PDB file of N, CA and C in Angstrom:
ATOM      1  N   MET A   1      -2.626   4.648  26.475  1.00  0.00           N
ATOM      2  CA  MET A   1      -1.714   3.524  26.289  1.00  0.00           C
ATOM      3  C   MET A   1      -2.330   2.548  25.299  1.00  0.00           C
ATOM      4  N   GLY A   2      -1.516   2.059  24.385  1.00  0.00           N
ATOM      5  CA  GLY A   2      -1.980   1.099  23.404  1.00  0.00           C
ATOM      6  C   GLY A   2      -1.591  -0.316  23.782  1.00  0.00           C
ATOM      7  N   ILE A   3      -2.337  -1.243  23.258  1.00  0.00           N
ATOM      8  CA  ILE A   3      -2.068  -2.662  23.490  1.00  0.00           C
ATOM      9  C   ILE A   3      -1.839  -3.322  22.135  1.00  0.00           C
ATOM     10  N   ASP A   4      -0.730  -4.032  22.000  1.00  0.00           N
ATOM     11  CA  ASP A   4      -0.408  -4.750  20.771  1.00  0.00           C
ATOM     12  C   ASP A   4      -1.303  -5.978  20.646  1.00  0.00           C
ATOM     13  N   LEU A   5      -1.327  -6.578  19.464  1.00  0.00           N
ATOM     14  CA  LEU A   5      -2.165  -7.755  19.232  1.00  0.00           C
ATOM     15  C   LEU A   5      -1.809  -8.923  20.135  1.00  0.00           C
ATOM     16  N   ASP A   6      -0.552  -8.973  20.569  1.00  0.00           N
ATOM     17  CA  ASP A   6      -0.144 -10.060  21.465  1.00  0.00           C
ATOM     18  C   ASP A   6      -0.420  -9.735  22.936  1.00  0.00           C
ATOM     19  N   GLY A   7      -1.050  -8.588  23.190  1.00  0.00           N
ATOM     20  CA  GLY A   7      -1.401  -8.206  24.551  1.00  0.00           C
ATOM     21  C   GLY A   7      -0.369  -7.350  25.259  1.00  0.00           C
ATOM     22  N   SER A   8       0.805  -7.186  24.659  1.00  0.00           N
ATOM     23  CA  SER A   8       1.848  -6.383  25.298  1.00  0.00           C
ATOM     24  C   SER A   8       1.561  -4.893  25.086  1.00  0.00           C
ATOM     25  N   PRO A   9       2.002  -4.054  26.027  1.00  0.00           N
ATOM     26  CA  PRO A   9       1.755  -2.615  25.898  1.00  0.00           C
ATOM     27  C   PRO A   9       2.627  -2.002  24.795  1.00  0.00           C
ATOM     28  N   ILE A  10       2.079  -1.003  24.122  1.00  0.00           N
ATOM     29  CA  ILE A  10       2.840  -0.251  23.124  1.00  0.00           C
ATOM     30  C   ILE A  10       3.344   1.008  23.819  1.00  0.00           C
ATOM     31  N   PRO A  11       4.668   1.244  23.804  1.00  0.00           N
ATOM     32  CA  PRO A  11       5.224   2.409  24.493  1.00  0.00           C
ATOM     33  C   PRO A  11       4.635   3.728  23.972  1.00  0.00           C
ATOM     34  N   LYS A  12       4.498   4.693  24.868  1.00  0.00           N
ATOM     35  CA  LYS A  12       3.917   5.990  24.546  1.00  0.00           C
ATOM     36  C   LYS A  12       4.662   6.679  23.408  1.00  0.00           C
ATOM     37  N   ALA A  13       5.979   6.605  23.387  1.00  0.00           N
ATOM     38  CA  ALA A  13       6.758   7.262  22.331  1.00  0.00           C
ATOM     39  C   ALA A  13       6.379   6.718  20.954  1.00  0.00           C
ATOM     40  N   LYS A  14       6.165   5.412  20.858  1.00  0.00           N
ATOM     41  CA  LYS A  14       5.770   4.813  19.583  1.00  0.00           C
ATOM     42  C   LYS A  14       4.370   5.264  19.182  1.00  0.00           C
ATOM     43  N   LEU A  15       3.457   5.296  20.137  1.00  0.00           N
ATOM     44  CA  LEU A  15       2.097   5.755  19.851  1.00  0.00           C
ATOM     45  C   LEU A  15       2.078   7.220  19.437  1.00  0.00           C
ATOM     46  N   ASP A  16       2.863   8.047  20.121  1.00  0.00           N
ATOM     47  CA  ASP A  16       2.921   9.469  19.790  1.00  0.00           C
ATOM     48  C   ASP A  16       3.440   9.676  18.372  1.00  0.00           C
ATOM     49  N   LEU A  17       4.500   8.968  18.013  1.00  0.00           N
ATOM     50  CA  LEU A  17       5.048   9.086  16.663  1.00  0.00           C
ATOM     51  C   LEU A  17       4.032   8.617  15.629  1.00  0.00           C
ATOM     52  N   TYR A  18       3.389   7.492  15.889  1.00  0.00           N
ATOM     53  CA  TYR A  18       2.369   6.969  14.974  1.00  0.00           C
ATOM     54  C   TYR A  18       1.256   8.004  14.779  1.00  0.00           C
ATOM     55  N   ASN A  19       0.748   8.554  15.875  1.00  0.00           N
ATOM     56  CA  ASN A  19      -0.333   9.540  15.789  1.00  0.00           C
ATOM     57  C   ASN A  19       0.101  10.804  15.056  1.00  0.00           C
ATOM     58  N   GLN A  20       1.351  11.213  15.251  1.00  0.00           N
ATOM     59  CA  GLN A  20       1.869  12.390  14.556  1.00  0.00           C
ATOM     60  C   GLN A  20       1.899  12.152  13.047  1.00  0.00           C
ATOM     61  N   VAL A  21       2.432  11.010  12.629  1.00  0.00           N
ATOM     62  CA  VAL A  21       2.536  10.705  11.201  1.00  0.00           C
ATOM     63  C   VAL A  21       1.150  10.514  10.582  1.00  0.00           C
ATOM     64  N   MET A  22       0.250   9.840  11.295  1.00  0.00           N
ATOM     65  CA  MET A  22      -1.105   9.638  10.775  1.00  0.00           C
ATOM     66  C   MET A  22      -1.859  10.964  10.672  1.00  0.00           C
ATOM     67  N   GLY A  23      -1.567  11.898  11.576  1.00  0.00           N
ATOM     68  CA  GLY A  23      -2.160  13.228  11.496  1.00  0.00           C
ATOM     69  C   GLY A  23      -1.713  13.963  10.242  1.00  0.00           C
ATOM     70  N   LEU A  24      -0.436  13.841   9.913  1.00  0.00           N
ATOM     71  CA  LEU A  24       0.076  14.440   8.675  1.00  0.00           C
ATOM     72  C   LEU A  24      -0.572  13.794   7.457  1.00  0.00           C
ATOM     73  N   GLU A  25      -0.708  12.487   7.486  1.00  0.00           N
ATOM     74  CA  GLU A  25      -1.321  11.765   6.367  1.00  0.00           C
ATOM     75  C   GLU A  25      -2.773  12.193   6.171  1.00  0.00           C
ATOM     76  N   ALA A  26      -3.482  12.419   7.263  1.00  0.00           N
ATOM     77  CA  ALA A  26      -4.891  12.815   7.178  1.00  0.00           C
ATOM     78  C   ALA A  26      -5.049  14.181   6.511  1.00  0.00           C
ATOM     79  N   GLN A  27      -4.012  15.019   6.590  1.00  0.00           N
ATOM     80  CA  GLN A  27      -4.074  16.356   5.993  1.00  0.00           C
ATOM     81  C   GLN A  27      -3.650  16.369   4.526  1.00  0.00           C
ATOM     82  N   ARG A  28      -3.066  15.282   4.053  1.00  0.00           N
ATOM     83  CA  ARG A  28      -2.549  15.221   2.688  1.00  0.00           C
ATOM     84  C   ARG A  28      -3.696  15.186   1.683  1.00  0.00           C
ATOM     85  N   GLN A  29      -3.519  15.909   0.579  1.00  0.00           N
ATOM     86  CA  GLN A  29      -4.528  15.889  -0.473  1.00  0.00           C
ATOM     87  C   GLN A  29      -4.555  14.509  -1.111  1.00  0.00           C
ATOM     88  N   ARG A  30      -5.727  14.014  -1.336  1.00  0.00           N
ATOM     89  CA  ARG A  30      -5.905  12.672  -1.885  1.00  0.00           C
ATOM     90  C   ARG A  30      -5.962  12.704  -3.405  1.00  0.00           C
ATOM     91  N   SER A  31      -5.556  11.606  -3.999  1.00  0.00           N
ATOM     92  CA  SER A  31      -5.568  11.502  -5.452  1.00  0.00           C
ATOM     93  C   SER A  31      -6.824  10.812  -5.960  1.00  0.00           C
ATOM     94  N   GLY A  32      -7.696  10.407  -5.078  1.00  0.00           N
ATOM     95  CA  GLY A  32      -8.935   9.763  -5.494  1.00  0.00           C
ATOM     96  C   GLY A  32      -8.979   8.312  -5.087  1.00  0.00           C
ATOM     97  N   VAL A  33     -10.181   7.840  -4.887  1.00  0.00           N
ATOM     98  CA  VAL A  33     -10.377   6.465  -4.439  1.00  0.00           C
ATOM     99  C   VAL A  33      -9.869   5.474  -5.477  1.00  0.00           C
ATOM    100  N   SER A  34     -10.103   5.758  -6.740  1.00  0.00           N
ATOM    101  CA  SER A  34      -9.687   4.831  -7.795  1.00  0.00           C
ATOM    102  C   SER A  34      -8.176   4.622  -7.793  1.00  0.00           C
ATOM    103  N   ASN A  35      -7.416   5.712  -7.628  1.00  0.00           N
ATOM    104  CA  ASN A  35      -5.956   5.589  -7.579  1.00  0.00           C
ATOM    105  C   ASN A  35      -5.509   4.814  -6.350  1.00  0.00           C
ATOM    106  N   THR A  36      -6.180   5.059  -5.237  1.00  0.00           N
ATOM    107  CA  THR A  36      -5.847   4.336  -4.011  1.00  0.00           C
ATOM    108  C   THR A  36      -6.146   2.856  -4.170  1.00  0.00           C
ATOM    109  N   MET A  37      -7.278   2.541  -4.782  1.00  0.00           N
ATOM    110  CA  MET A  37      -7.632   1.138  -5.023  1.00  0.00           C
ATOM    111  C   MET A  37      -6.563   0.465  -5.874  1.00  0.00           C
ATOM    112  N   ARG A  38      -6.158   1.134  -6.954  1.00  0.00           N
ATOM    113  CA  ARG A  38      -5.163   0.558  -7.853  1.00  0.00           C
ATOM    114  C   ARG A  38      -3.844   0.341  -7.129  1.00  0.00           C
ATOM    115  N   SER A  39      -3.431   1.317  -6.342  1.00  0.00           N
ATOM    116  CA  SER A  39      -2.173   1.190  -5.605  1.00  0.00           C
ATOM    117  C   SER A  39      -2.193  -0.003  -4.659  1.00  0.00           C
ATOM    118  N   ARG A  40      -3.294  -0.191  -3.965  1.00  0.00           N
ATOM    119  CA  ARG A  40      -3.401  -1.324  -3.038  1.00  0.00           C
ATOM    120  C   ARG A  40      -3.447  -2.643  -3.798  1.00  0.00           C
ATOM    121  N   ILE A  41      -4.158  -2.659  -4.918  1.00  0.00           N
ATOM    122  CA  ILE A  41      -4.220  -3.869  -5.739  1.00  0.00           C
ATOM    123  C   ILE A  41      -2.816  -4.257  -6.190  1.00  0.00           C
ATOM    124  N   VAL A  42      -2.049  -3.279  -6.670  1.00  0.00           N
ATOM    125  CA  VAL A  42      -0.694  -3.552  -7.154  1.00  0.00           C
ATOM    126  C   VAL A  42       0.208  -3.997  -6.002  1.00  0.00           C
ATOM    127  N   ARG A  43       0.188  -3.258  -4.906  1.00  0.00           N
ATOM    128  CA  ARG A  43       1.079  -3.562  -3.776  1.00  0.00           C
ATOM    129  C   ARG A  43       0.815  -4.948  -3.205  1.00  0.00           C
ATOM    130  N   ILE A  44      -0.434  -5.285  -3.016  1.00  0.00           N
ATOM    131  CA  ILE A  44      -0.775  -6.580  -2.425  1.00  0.00           C
ATOM    132  C   ILE A  44      -0.780  -7.675  -3.484  1.00  0.00           C
ATOM    133  N   GLY A  45      -1.304  -7.361  -4.653  1.00  0.00           N
ATOM    134  CA  GLY A  45      -1.380  -8.357  -5.721  1.00  0.00           C
ATOM    135  C   GLY A  45      -0.017  -8.850  -6.166  1.00  0.00           C
ATOM    136  N   ALA A  46       0.979  -7.967  -6.159  1.00  0.00           N
ATOM    137  CA  ALA A  46       2.322  -8.356  -6.597  1.00  0.00           C
ATOM    138  C   ALA A  46       2.918  -9.445  -5.718  1.00  0.00           C
ATOM    139  N   LYS A  47       2.445  -9.564  -4.488  1.00  0.00           N
ATOM    140  CA  LYS A  47       2.940 -10.609  -3.586  1.00  0.00           C
ATOM    141  C   LYS A  47       2.381 -11.977  -3.944  1.00  0.00           C
ATOM    142  N   HIS A  48       1.268 -11.999  -4.673  1.00  0.00           N
ATOM    143  CA  HIS A  48       0.544 -13.247  -4.882  1.00  0.00           C
ATOM    144  C   HIS A  48       0.302 -13.605  -6.348  1.00  0.00           C
ATOM    145  N   ILE A  49       0.443 -12.642  -7.246  1.00  0.00           N
ATOM    146  CA  ILE A  49       0.043 -12.822  -8.639  1.00  0.00           C
ATOM    147  C   ILE A  49       1.230 -12.503  -9.542  1.00  0.00           C
ATOM    148  N   SER A  50       1.390 -13.272 -10.606  1.00  0.00           N
ATOM    149  CA  SER A  50       2.488 -13.022 -11.542  1.00  0.00           C
ATOM    150  C   SER A  50       2.312 -11.656 -12.205  1.00  0.00           C
ATOM    151  N   GLN A  51       3.414 -11.126 -12.695  1.00  0.00           N
ATOM    152  CA  GLN A  51       3.400  -9.814 -13.338  1.00  0.00           C
ATOM    153  C   GLN A  51       2.432  -9.785 -14.514  1.00  0.00           C
ATOM    154  N   ALA A  52       2.514 -10.759 -15.386  1.00  0.00           N
ATOM    155  CA  ALA A  52       1.655 -10.778 -16.575  1.00  0.00           C
ATOM    156  C   ALA A  52       0.180 -10.885 -16.193  1.00  0.00           C
ATOM    157  N   GLU A  53      -0.113 -11.737 -15.226  1.00  0.00           N
ATOM    158  CA  GLU A  53      -1.505 -11.927 -14.817  1.00  0.00           C
ATOM    159  C   GLU A  53      -2.059 -10.672 -14.139  1.00  0.00           C
ATOM    160  N   LEU A  54      -1.277 -10.061 -13.252  1.00  0.00           N
ATOM    161  CA  LEU A  54      -1.736  -8.847 -12.579  1.00  0.00           C
ATOM    162  C   LEU A  54      -1.927  -7.727 -13.591  1.00  0.00           C
ATOM    163  N   ASN A  55      -1.013  -7.603 -14.526  1.00  0.00           N
ATOM    164  CA  ASN A  55      -1.131  -6.574 -15.551  1.00  0.00           C
ATOM    165  C   ASN A  55      -2.424  -6.753 -16.337  1.00  0.00           C
ATOM    166  N   GLN A  56      -2.729  -7.984 -16.725  1.00  0.00           N
ATOM    167  CA  GLN A  56      -3.954  -8.250 -17.479  1.00  0.00           C
ATOM    168  C   GLN A  56      -5.191  -7.982 -16.628  1.00  0.00           C
ATOM    169  N   MET A  57      -5.129  -8.337 -15.364  1.00  0.00           N
ATOM    170  CA  MET A  57      -6.259  -8.087 -14.463  1.00  0.00           C
ATOM    171  C   MET A  57      -6.519  -6.580 -14.324  1.00  0.00           C
ATOM    172  N   LEU A  58      -5.456  -5.798 -14.237  1.00  0.00           N
ATOM    173  CA  LEU A  58      -5.612  -4.342 -14.170  1.00  0.00           C
ATOM    174  C   LEU A  58      -6.277  -3.813 -15.436  1.00  0.00           C
ATOM    175  N   LEU A  59      -5.807  -4.273 -16.574  1.00  0.00           N
ATOM    176  CA  LEU A  59      -6.392  -3.839 -17.844  1.00  0.00           C
ATOM    177  C   LEU A  59      -7.857  -4.254 -17.952  1.00  0.00           C
ATOM    178  N   ASP A  60      -8.161  -5.473 -17.558  1.00  0.00           N
ATOM    179  CA  ASP A  60      -9.542  -5.971 -17.618  1.00  0.00           C
ATOM    180  C   ASP A  60     -10.483  -5.154 -16.740  1.00  0.00           C
ATOM    181  N   ALA A  61      -9.947  -4.581 -15.667  1.00  0.00           N
ATOM    182  CA  ALA A  61     -10.756  -3.783 -14.740  1.00  0.00           C
ATOM    183  C   ALA A  61     -10.709  -2.286 -15.083  1.00  0.00           C
ATOM    184  N   ASP A  62     -10.166  -1.949 -16.252  1.00  0.00           N
ATOM    185  CA  ASP A  62     -10.060  -0.561 -16.719  1.00  0.00           C
ATOM    186  C   ASP A  62      -9.151   0.312 -15.860  1.00  0.00           C
ATOM    187  N   PHE A  63      -8.134  -0.305 -15.256  1.00  0.00           N
ATOM    188  CA  PHE A  63      -7.071   0.447 -14.602  1.00  0.00           C
ATOM    189  C   PHE A  63      -5.919   0.565 -15.591  1.00  0.00           C
ATOM    190  N   ILE A  64      -5.012   1.515 -15.341  1.00  0.00           N
ATOM    191  CA  ILE A  64      -3.819   1.588 -16.180  1.00  0.00           C
ATOM    192  C   ILE A  64      -2.948   0.368 -15.868  1.00  0.00           C
ATOM    193  N   PRO A  65      -2.174  -0.100 -16.857  1.00  0.00           N
ATOM    194  CA  PRO A  65      -1.320  -1.269 -16.612  1.00  0.00           C
ATOM    195  C   PRO A  65      -0.185  -0.926 -15.653  1.00  0.00           C
ATOM    196  N   LEU A  66       0.562  -1.955 -15.279  1.00  0.00           N
ATOM    197  CA  LEU A  66       1.709  -1.755 -14.393  1.00  0.00           C
ATOM    198  C   LEU A  66       2.688  -0.766 -15.014  1.00  0.00           C
ATOM    199  N   LYS A  67       3.191   0.132 -14.195  1.00  0.00           N
ATOM    200  CA  LYS A  67       4.185   1.105 -14.640  1.00  0.00           C
ATOM    201  C   LYS A  67       5.566   0.461 -14.544  1.00  0.00           C
ATOM    202  N   ASP A  68       6.508   0.968 -15.327  1.00  0.00           N
ATOM    203  CA  ASP A  68       7.870   0.421 -15.309  1.00  0.00           C
ATOM    204  C   ASP A  68       8.461   0.423 -13.902  1.00  0.00           C
ATOM    205  N   LYS A  69       8.236   1.510 -13.159  1.00  0.00           N
ATOM    206  CA  LYS A  69       8.803   1.592 -11.807  1.00  0.00           C
ATOM    207  C   LYS A  69       8.149   0.577 -10.871  1.00  0.00           C
ATOM    208  N   GLU A  70       6.871   0.251 -11.077  1.00  0.00           N
ATOM    209  CA  GLU A  70       6.202  -0.769 -10.263  1.00  0.00           C
ATOM    210  C   GLU A  70       6.752  -2.150 -10.593  1.00  0.00           C
ATOM    211  N   ILE A  71       6.956  -2.403 -11.872  1.00  0.00           N
ATOM    212  CA  ILE A  71       7.515  -3.693 -12.296  1.00  0.00           C
ATOM    213  C   ILE A  71       8.906  -3.870 -11.698  1.00  0.00           C
ATOM    214  N   ALA A  72       9.726  -2.828 -11.789  1.00  0.00           N
ATOM    215  CA  ALA A  72      11.085  -2.904 -11.242  1.00  0.00           C
ATOM    216  C   ALA A  72      11.060  -3.122  -9.733  1.00  0.00           C
ATOM    217  N   PHE A  73      10.167  -2.425  -9.041  1.00  0.00           N
ATOM    218  CA  PHE A  73      10.129  -2.518  -7.585  1.00  0.00           C
ATOM    219  C   PHE A  73       9.569  -3.852  -7.113  1.00  0.00           C
ATOM    220  N   TYR A  74       8.436  -4.257  -7.663  1.00  0.00           N
ATOM    221  CA  TYR A  74       7.754  -5.453  -7.162  1.00  0.00           C
ATOM    222  C   TYR A  74       8.227  -6.753  -7.805  1.00  0.00           C
ATOM    223  N   TYR A  75       8.695  -6.675  -9.045  1.00  0.00           N
ATOM    224  CA  TYR A  75       9.052  -7.903  -9.752  1.00  0.00           C
ATOM    225  C   TYR A  75      10.527  -7.976 -10.135  1.00  0.00           C
ATOM    226  N   GLY A  76      11.282  -6.919  -9.845  1.00  0.00           N
ATOM    227  CA  GLY A  76      12.698  -6.909 -10.183  1.00  0.00           C
ATOM    228  C   GLY A  76      13.492  -7.848  -9.290  1.00  0.00           C
ATOM    229  N   PRO A  77      14.782  -7.972  -9.566  1.00  0.00           N
ATOM    230  CA  PRO A  77      15.630  -8.848  -8.751  1.00  0.00           C
ATOM    231  C   PRO A  77      15.644  -8.400  -7.295  1.00  0.00           C
ATOM    232  N   LYS A  78      15.653  -9.359  -6.422  1.00  0.00           N
ATOM    233  CA  LYS A  78      15.626  -9.061  -4.978  1.00  0.00           C
ATOM    234  C   LYS A  78      17.026  -8.979  -4.429  1.00  0.00           C
TER     235      LYS A  78
END
């Protein structure tokens, strides 16, 4: 049985589904730590940093710049 951060129990069905999906994820071939780092930087950075600034930060760190699909998803109209 799991316990949520607020102390309430997490139902078994939810835990089972979570464990099933995480098991599948653990078996997936990885694209490399660098790609994972960049993806997390973009996903989280887009919430806090302007498009132009994040793009420049990626370039300065020798990552590829923002892709068109990332710009559309994170910075496009809501």
